[in-house]
XYZ file of C-alpha atoms in Angstrom:
481
model
C -7.467 -153.832 -96.452
C -7.679 -153.473 -92.675
C -5.887 -150.639 -90.862
C -5.135 -152.078 -87.408
C -2.734 -149.735 -85.586
C -0.246 -146.839 -85.554
C 2.638 -146.919 -88.103
C 3.502 -146.862 -91.799
C 1.407 -149.109 -94.052
C 3.134 -150.348 -97.261
C 0.902 -151.844 -99.934
C 2.507 -153.882 -102.720
C 0.975 -154.594 -106.161
C 2.257 -157.592 -108.226
C 1.256 -159.374 -111.456
C 2.541 -162.835 -112.352
C 4.036 -163.860 -115.741
C 1.986 -165.806 -118.296
C 0.796 -166.089 -121.896
C 4.161 -164.884 -123.192
C 4.429 -161.977 -120.739
C 7.078 -161.487 -118.043
C 6.132 -160.769 -114.475
C 5.260 -157.113 -113.866
C 7.584 -154.945 -111.812
C 6.245 -154.517 -108.259
C 4.752 -151.169 -107.345
C 4.212 -149.965 -103.752
C 2.226 -147.336 -101.884
C 3.238 -146.074 -98.442
C 1.093 -144.053 -96.027
C 0.933 -143.421 -92.296
C -1.791 -144.895 -90.055
C -2.818 -143.333 -86.712
C -5.303 -144.445 -84.054
C -8.525 -142.391 -83.782
C -8.465 -139.971 -80.830
C -10.939 -140.613 -78.027
C -12.445 -137.295 -76.948
C -13.086 -136.716 -73.228
C -15.755 -134.401 -71.767
C -15.531 -133.352 -68.116
C -17.524 -131.081 -65.776
C -15.357 -128.328 -64.214
C -18.148 -126.950 -62.002
C -19.672 -128.421 -58.831
C -23.491 -128.480 -58.695
C -25.169 -126.673 -55.758
C -25.687 -128.848 -52.678
C -29.152 -127.354 -52.020
C -30.626 -126.221 -55.318
C -33.919 -124.332 -54.831
C -36.951 -124.136 -57.128
C -36.555 -121.049 -59.347
C -32.750 -120.970 -58.948
C -30.049 -121.438 -61.613
C -26.659 -123.145 -61.948
C -23.901 -122.122 -64.396
C -22.177 -125.253 -65.730
C -18.448 -125.390 -66.562
C -17.186 -127.961 -69.110
C -14.043 -129.041 -70.967
C -13.956 -131.282 -74.041
C -11.891 -132.738 -76.870
C -10.043 -130.930 -79.662
C -12.280 -131.948 -82.578
C -13.755 -128.463 -82.716
C -17.282 -129.780 -82.222
C -19.328 -128.041 -79.497
C -20.095 -129.648 -76.142
C -23.871 -130.146 -75.942
C -25.464 -129.759 -72.491
C -29.003 -131.189 -72.067
C -31.539 -132.121 -69.361
C -32.948 -135.659 -69.292
C -35.533 -134.572 -66.681
C -37.189 -131.604 -68.383
C -40.098 -131.532 -65.908
C -37.642 -130.744 -63.098
C -34.994 -128.591 -64.801
C -34.252 -126.989 -68.175
C -31.013 -126.031 -69.960
C -30.281 -122.924 -72.037
C -26.674 -122.772 -73.209
C -24.669 -123.611 -70.094
C -27.296 -122.392 -67.568
C -29.550 -124.857 -65.745
C -32.867 -123.561 -64.303
C -34.634 -125.543 -61.558
C -38.426 -125.850 -62.015
C -39.807 -128.131 -59.263
C -38.940 -130.407 -56.339
C -37.182 -133.591 -57.416
C -33.926 -134.725 -59.029
C -32.375 -132.980 -62.037
C -30.174 -134.968 -64.431
C -28.006 -133.085 -66.954
C -25.751 -134.665 -69.589
C -22.754 -133.441 -71.605
C -21.867 -134.850 -75.045
C -19.382 -134.062 -77.834
C -19.905 -135.525 -81.305
C -17.266 -137.308 -83.394
C -15.320 -135.639 -86.219
C -14.462 -138.568 -88.543
C -12.097 -140.039 -89.231
C -9.682 -138.753 -86.593
C -11.882 -137.971 -83.574
C -14.211 -140.409 -81.807
C -17.308 -139.208 -79.893
C -16.817 -138.471 -76.203
C -18.347 -140.761 -73.566
C -21.443 -139.026 -72.171
C -21.008 -137.441 -68.725
C -23.825 -136.740 -66.253
C -24.427 -134.628 -63.158
C -27.281 -135.204 -60.694
C -28.746 -132.314 -58.647
C -31.358 -132.535 -55.871
C -33.935 -129.713 -56.015
C -35.659 -128.480 -52.866
C -38.387 -125.963 -52.075
C -38.969 -123.728 -49.071
C -41.561 -124.884 -46.542
C -44.132 -122.376 -45.271
C -45.912 -122.431 -41.909
C -49.382 -120.902 -41.388
C -51.074 -120.499 -37.995
C -54.702 -121.679 -38.052
C -55.486 -120.807 -34.436
C -56.277 -117.357 -33.035
C -54.473 -116.304 -29.827
C -56.537 -114.874 -26.966
C -56.806 -111.072 -26.866
C -56.123 -110.410 -24.146
C -54.594 -113.561 -22.601
C -55.386 -114.112 -18.935
C -52.599 -115.264 -16.607
C -53.311 -118.763 -15.374
C -55.148 -119.806 -18.513
C -53.893 -121.869 -21.494
C -54.102 -121.478 -25.266
C -54.040 -124.357 -27.794
C -51.904 -123.268 -30.724
C -52.171 -124.923 -34.165
C -50.441 -124.435 -37.516
C -50.105 -126.021 -40.962
C -46.627 -126.737 -42.298
C -44.965 -127.761 -45.550
C -45.031 -131.116 -47.333
C -41.912 -132.642 -45.727
C -44.131 -134.697 -43.410
C -42.241 -133.466 -40.317
C -44.373 -132.071 -37.475
C -44.686 -128.372 -36.750
C -43.120 -127.714 -33.317
C -43.851 -124.757 -31.035
C -41.656 -122.878 -28.560
C -41.798 -119.686 -26.523
C -39.487 -116.759 -27.281
C -40.628 -114.904 -24.160
C -39.317 -115.181 -20.567
C -40.709 -118.120 -18.592
C -42.291 -115.602 -16.202
C -44.698 -114.632 -19.010
C -45.447 -117.900 -20.845
C -44.163 -121.403 -21.593
C -45.027 -123.956 -24.286
C -45.588 -127.680 -23.834
C -46.400 -129.456 -27.099
C -49.200 -127.369 -28.587
C -50.343 -125.900 -25.258
C -49.267 -122.358 -24.320
C -49.318 -121.714 -20.558
C -50.004 -118.046 -19.740
C -48.095 -117.302 -16.507
C -47.589 -113.571 -15.980
C -48.120 -110.089 -17.418
C -46.212 -109.278 -20.621
C -46.036 -110.101 -24.327
C -45.950 -113.805 -25.172
C -44.267 -114.717 -28.479
C -44.807 -118.253 -29.798
C -42.506 -119.605 -32.564
C -43.490 -122.373 -35.013
C -40.785 -124.403 -36.790
C -40.675 -127.371 -39.151
C -37.561 -129.405 -39.826
C -36.397 -130.620 -43.225
C -36.107 -134.294 -44.137
C -32.510 -134.350 -42.859
C -32.330 -138.015 -41.943
C -33.977 -139.143 -45.147
C -31.797 -136.841 -47.240
C -28.616 -138.104 -45.528
C -29.641 -141.698 -46.131
C -30.515 -140.871 -49.730
C -27.154 -139.153 -50.265
C -25.303 -142.190 -48.873
C -27.305 -144.509 -51.112
C -26.573 -142.286 -54.114
C -22.839 -142.250 -53.336
C -22.814 -146.036 -53.141
C -24.883 -146.270 -56.337
C -22.515 -143.838 -58.094
C -19.540 -145.946 -57.032
C -21.239 -149.061 -58.379
C -22.164 -147.116 -61.506
C -18.527 -146.052 -62.062
C -17.295 -149.601 -61.535
C -19.889 -150.950 -63.958
C -18.984 -148.252 -66.508
C -15.281 -149.139 -66.220
C -16.050 -152.833 -66.646
C -18.228 -152.014 -69.631
C -15.424 -149.967 -71.250
C -12.964 -152.823 -70.679
C -15.382 -155.332 -72.176
C -15.913 -153.091 -75.192
C -12.149 -152.752 -75.661
C -11.777 -156.525 -75.516
C -14.565 -156.883 -78.061
C -12.895 -154.359 -80.369
C -9.550 -156.118 -80.083
C -11.137 -159.493 -80.805
C -12.849 -158.101 -83.902
C -9.576 -156.555 -85.128
C -7.715 -159.814 -84.604
C -10.409 -161.700 -86.458
C -10.327 -159.277 -89.381
C -6.540 -159.462 -89.755
C -6.426 -163.249 -89.569
C -9.383 -164.180 -91.755
C -7.325 -164.527 -94.966
C -4.528 -166.645 -93.469
C -6.030 -168.421 -90.454
C -7.423 -171.984 -90.525
C -11.188 -172.389 -90.184
C -10.849 -173.965 -86.708
C -8.962 -170.922 -85.418
C -11.577 -168.590 -86.935
C -14.322 -170.514 -85.138
C -12.440 -170.151 -81.840
C -12.023 -166.415 -82.438
C -15.699 -166.038 -83.295
C -16.597 -167.894 -80.090
C -14.346 -165.490 -78.181
C -16.175 -162.556 -79.768
C -19.503 -164.017 -78.674
C -18.165 -164.397 -75.109
C -16.926 -160.799 -75.154
C -20.316 -159.607 -76.454
C -22.082 -161.528 -73.670
C -19.807 -159.817 -71.120
C -20.678 -156.440 -72.656
C -24.403 -157.226 -72.378
C -23.994 -158.346 -68.753
C -22.056 -155.216 -67.771
C -24.607 -153.013 -69.578
C -27.436 -154.682 -67.640
C -25.603 -154.133 -64.334
C -24.953 -150.505 -65.272
C -28.647 -149.963 -66.084
C -29.608 -151.470 -62.709
C -27.285 -149.237 -60.685
C -29.873 -146.426 -60.553
C -33.075 -146.487 -58.464
C -35.903 -144.612 -60.216
C -39.279 -143.610 -58.792
C -42.335 -144.365 -60.991
C -43.877 -141.036 -59.904
C -42.727 -137.459 -59.363
C -42.829 -136.271 -55.763
C -40.984 -135.726 -52.485
C -38.789 -138.411 -50.873
C -40.233 -138.944 -47.378
C -38.385 -142.056 -46.173
C -35.327 -144.101 -47.184
C -35.513 -147.575 -45.628
C -32.379 -149.027 -47.274
C -28.667 -148.568 -46.671
C -25.688 -148.257 -49.005
C -24.744 -151.562 -50.651
C -28.136 -153.198 -50.027
C -29.895 -154.930 -52.934
C -33.464 -153.928 -53.746
C -36.095 -155.193 -56.154
C -38.538 -153.255 -58.318
C -41.724 -152.112 -56.643
C -44.598 -149.726 -57.277
C -47.128 -147.462 -55.605
C -49.327 -148.586 -52.761
C -51.058 -147.831 -49.472
C -49.222 -150.290 -47.220
C -47.024 -149.504 -44.232
C -44.348 -147.042 -45.342
C -41.604 -149.071 -43.621
C -42.312 -151.962 -46.041
C -40.965 -149.969 -49.024
C -37.307 -149.280 -49.865
C -37.973 -145.594 -50.607
C -41.211 -143.729 -49.837
C -42.179 -140.915 -52.241
C -45.224 -138.713 -51.651
C -46.830 -137.026 -54.654
C -48.061 -133.554 -53.525
C -51.629 -132.781 -54.580
C -52.617 -136.435 -55.102
C -54.368 -138.019 -52.115
C -56.642 -140.977 -51.483
C -58.582 -142.057 -48.386
C -59.326 -145.656 -47.393
C -62.171 -146.760 -45.112
C -64.663 -149.591 -44.601
C -68.396 -150.125 -45.031
C -70.541 -152.909 -43.590
C -71.908 -155.839 -45.585
C -75.371 -154.250 -45.280
C -74.099 -151.045 -46.957
C -71.653 -152.326 -49.592
C -74.325 -152.896 -52.276
C -75.248 -149.190 -52.041
C -71.681 -148.124 -52.899
C -70.374 -147.928 -56.489
C -67.209 -146.716 -58.191
C -67.578 -143.078 -59.294
C -69.889 -141.985 -56.453
C -69.172 -138.656 -54.773
C -67.365 -138.730 -51.407
C -67.218 -135.842 -48.928
C -63.993 -136.089 -46.880
C -63.424 -134.002 -43.744
C -59.781 -134.175 -42.500
C -59.121 -134.323 -38.751
C -58.957 -130.840 -37.274
C -60.889 -129.275 -40.163
C -64.551 -128.328 -40.550
C -64.473 -128.071 -44.349
C -65.296 -131.144 -46.463
C -63.270 -131.928 -49.584
C -64.742 -133.602 -52.664
C -63.621 -137.003 -53.925
C -64.696 -140.002 -55.998
C -64.916 -143.712 -55.109
C -62.175 -145.479 -57.112
C -62.134 -149.054 -55.721
C -64.207 -151.478 -53.637
C -62.648 -154.680 -52.296
C -64.194 -157.776 -53.948
C -64.151 -159.810 -50.714
C -65.047 -158.988 -47.120
C -62.614 -158.777 -44.213
C -63.929 -160.676 -41.164
C -63.001 -159.370 -37.708
C -64.723 -160.592 -34.517
C -67.500 -162.034 -36.678
C -68.190 -158.681 -38.393
C -67.807 -158.450 -42.190
C -66.559 -155.179 -43.707
C -65.437 -154.125 -47.185
C -62.529 -151.736 -47.906
C -63.486 -148.695 -50.023
C -60.871 -146.365 -51.566
C -61.622 -142.817 -52.736
C -59.446 -140.366 -54.689
C -59.682 -136.698 -53.665
C -60.464 -134.397 -56.591
C -59.595 -131.204 -54.703
C -57.064 -130.606 -51.941
C -55.968 -127.945 -49.486
C -53.105 -127.279 -47.099
C -55.072 -129.135 -44.395
C -54.197 -132.452 -46.077
C -51.053 -134.254 -44.879
C -49.978 -137.826 -45.700
C -51.254 -140.243 -43.041
C -53.831 -137.871 -41.524
C -57.161 -139.363 -40.371
C -60.433 -138.175 -41.880
C -64.191 -138.736 -41.862
C -65.714 -139.739 -45.222
C -69.371 -139.639 -46.292
C -70.414 -141.430 -49.496
C -73.378 -139.908 -51.348
C -75.323 -142.971 -52.585
C -78.381 -141.044 -53.857
C -79.170 -137.382 -54.409
C -82.307 -135.589 -55.548
C -82.915 -131.836 -55.965
C -85.922 -129.540 -56.340
C -88.281 -132.022 -54.634
C -90.988 -131.809 -51.930
C -89.653 -132.810 -48.449
C -90.826 -132.948 -44.822
C -88.952 -133.627 -41.568
C -88.403 -137.381 -41.104
C -90.233 -137.269 -37.743
C -93.447 -136.297 -39.569
C -93.641 -139.609 -41.484
C -95.088 -142.720 -39.812
C -94.365 -145.987 -41.627
C -96.023 -149.338 -40.941
C -96.495 -152.540 -42.914
C -99.527 -150.935 -44.538
C -97.545 -147.942 -45.843
C -96.564 -144.382 -44.841
C -98.809 -141.613 -43.467
C -98.457 -137.959 -42.438
C -100.730 -135.856 -40.226
C -101.647 -132.411 -41.594
C -103.688 -129.568 -40.069
C -107.087 -129.055 -41.716
C -109.177 -126.266 -40.160
C -106.988 -126.417 -37.041
C -107.362 -130.166 -36.548
C -104.888 -132.961 -37.408
C -105.896 -135.210 -40.290
C -104.015 -138.349 -41.439
C -103.173 -138.697 -45.134
C -101.443 -141.512 -47.017
C -98.162 -140.517 -48.718
C -95.575 -142.081 -51.014
C -91.947 -141.470 -49.952
C -88.680 -141.349 -51.879
C -85.078 -140.494 -50.984
C -84.179 -139.564 -47.406
C -81.319 -138.478 -45.180
C -81.120 -138.244 -41.367
C -83.230 -135.038 -41.220
C -85.634 -134.923 -44.200
C -87.547 -137.321 -46.457
C -88.855 -136.846 -50.011
C -92.646 -136.938 -50.604
C -93.607 -138.250 -54.033
C -97.400 -137.979 -53.590
C -100.055 -137.177 -50.952
C -98.908 -133.653 -49.928
C -98.643 -130.216 -51.456
C -96.139 -127.428 -50.968
C -96.656 -125.198 -47.844
C -99.088 -127.578 -46.083
C -98.593 -127.713 -42.294
C -97.635 -131.165 -40.958
C -97.430 -132.587 -37.425
C -93.817 -133.481 -36.590
C -94.304 -134.509 -32.917
C -97.004 -135.087 -30.292
C -96.159 -133.926 -26.749
C -98.036 -135.398 -23.748
C -97.365 -133.765 -20.335
C -98.922 -131.835 -17.436
C -98.814 -128.119 -17.985
C -97.250 -126.362 -14.935
C -99.179 -123.658 -13.073
C -98.002 -120.091 -12.643
C -96.685 -118.616 -9.362
C -100.129 -117.163 -8.673
C -101.809 -120.550 -8.947
C -103.777 -119.781 -12.101
C -104.166 -122.955 -14.186
C -102.936 -122.677 -17.725
C -103.960 -126.198 -18.618
C -105.605 -129.144 -16.918
C -104.420 -132.696 -16.498
C -102.611 -134.540 -19.293
C -103.146 -133.509 -22.834
C -101.798 -133.826 -26.355
C -100.667 -131.138 -28.697
C -99.073 -131.340 -32.138
C -95.789 -129.659 -32.965
C -96.087 -127.972 -36.343
C -93.802 -128.259 -39.344
C -94.190 -127.450 -43.007
C -93.660 -129.071 -46.341
C -90.976 -127.363 -48.412
C -89.160 -127.647 -51.677
C -85.512 -128.541 -51.651
C -83.176 -131.518 -51.956
C -81.979 -134.461 -49.940
C -79.260 -137.071 -50.267
C -77.728 -139.937 -48.381
């Protein structure tokens, strides 16, 4: 028996006559049928417009009358957590919270899940990395510098003092007159990007609501078709049943299509980070992408992942065979004198030819970072292709190499003497000696030929041209290059 709608249902029981028995007297049962109640959950609180890391948000909710509790949960636990009806914000990003209410069969259906989305921000900090003159001299200038937060916006400088004392142009402070000069450093938020992102979210939410409404309609049509099929199965011709089953399949296809559109109404980043640029507008279609190092304007949305940086450079075709994935890289950012450590992660398989010169692209991942790193900053990278420690070395100028081999001049009883040596690793200043020398021997690093000047009194300190060796020493240590 199928219960199909509101009203009184009367069930009759009959038994026909036969085998000497009269027909049985009909018996009936009557009972009332009601439609299940669809519960509705709704948020009664408005999320904060600028949620901050470490802050909280008290959520207000209303639900159905089944008596079951409304369950609040976070689907982005790395960004926010939920305890009861209090949401706590953990890091920069987007927090998604959901509200559900379970069914209470047979009278109450489960509520349709509701969701709120909250953008989480953090406070940027500015640190001066330049020291002002003490005292400043009128007429002079001072180059001010500072590190800012991770928004990617530049740190700007201005003077809070009268123009008779000092003015600021870019990062140059002009000291004009006597007094106290106060320089302010500011960094703007990602206002434009956030506005564009908010507009895109509003459009996406509108599309999401429309898709959800279409999905609910399609589900209702599917439910009605199933009910009609169930009530007509016992009395409907086979051809009509086939038509109804075809209609159910069409309705199911519509449900699947609407569900797919609903799933595609949300743009999701494959990584956690900070939105730096939004290069799309509301209503524009986008396709799936990924991470990369191309021009930022070529991506729909640019997300930077704080604390994860890579540097890309080139090496010549004469050097590429010395480079291998996993080698140590020392990276010095522009404006810094401290090198950061990294590892080579990729080497292009083919050369890039420009003006007849072949180069290969090498990518390195930084293994430690500092506040001096900003996305897009230039840097100098040195790849360590070989490194030896606790070895005997001499200055590179002390070694003379010909087709016959390498030699070094040492002092023996005050006179230079040439010895044959075997060399190993080297860098621009020192070279490893594998054999031929001993620790603490004195070596000749240069020969100077010149006329020795006389003194003011005319006494000769040296005559004519001559040669003299500049002394160096063998020492233990390490070298790399």
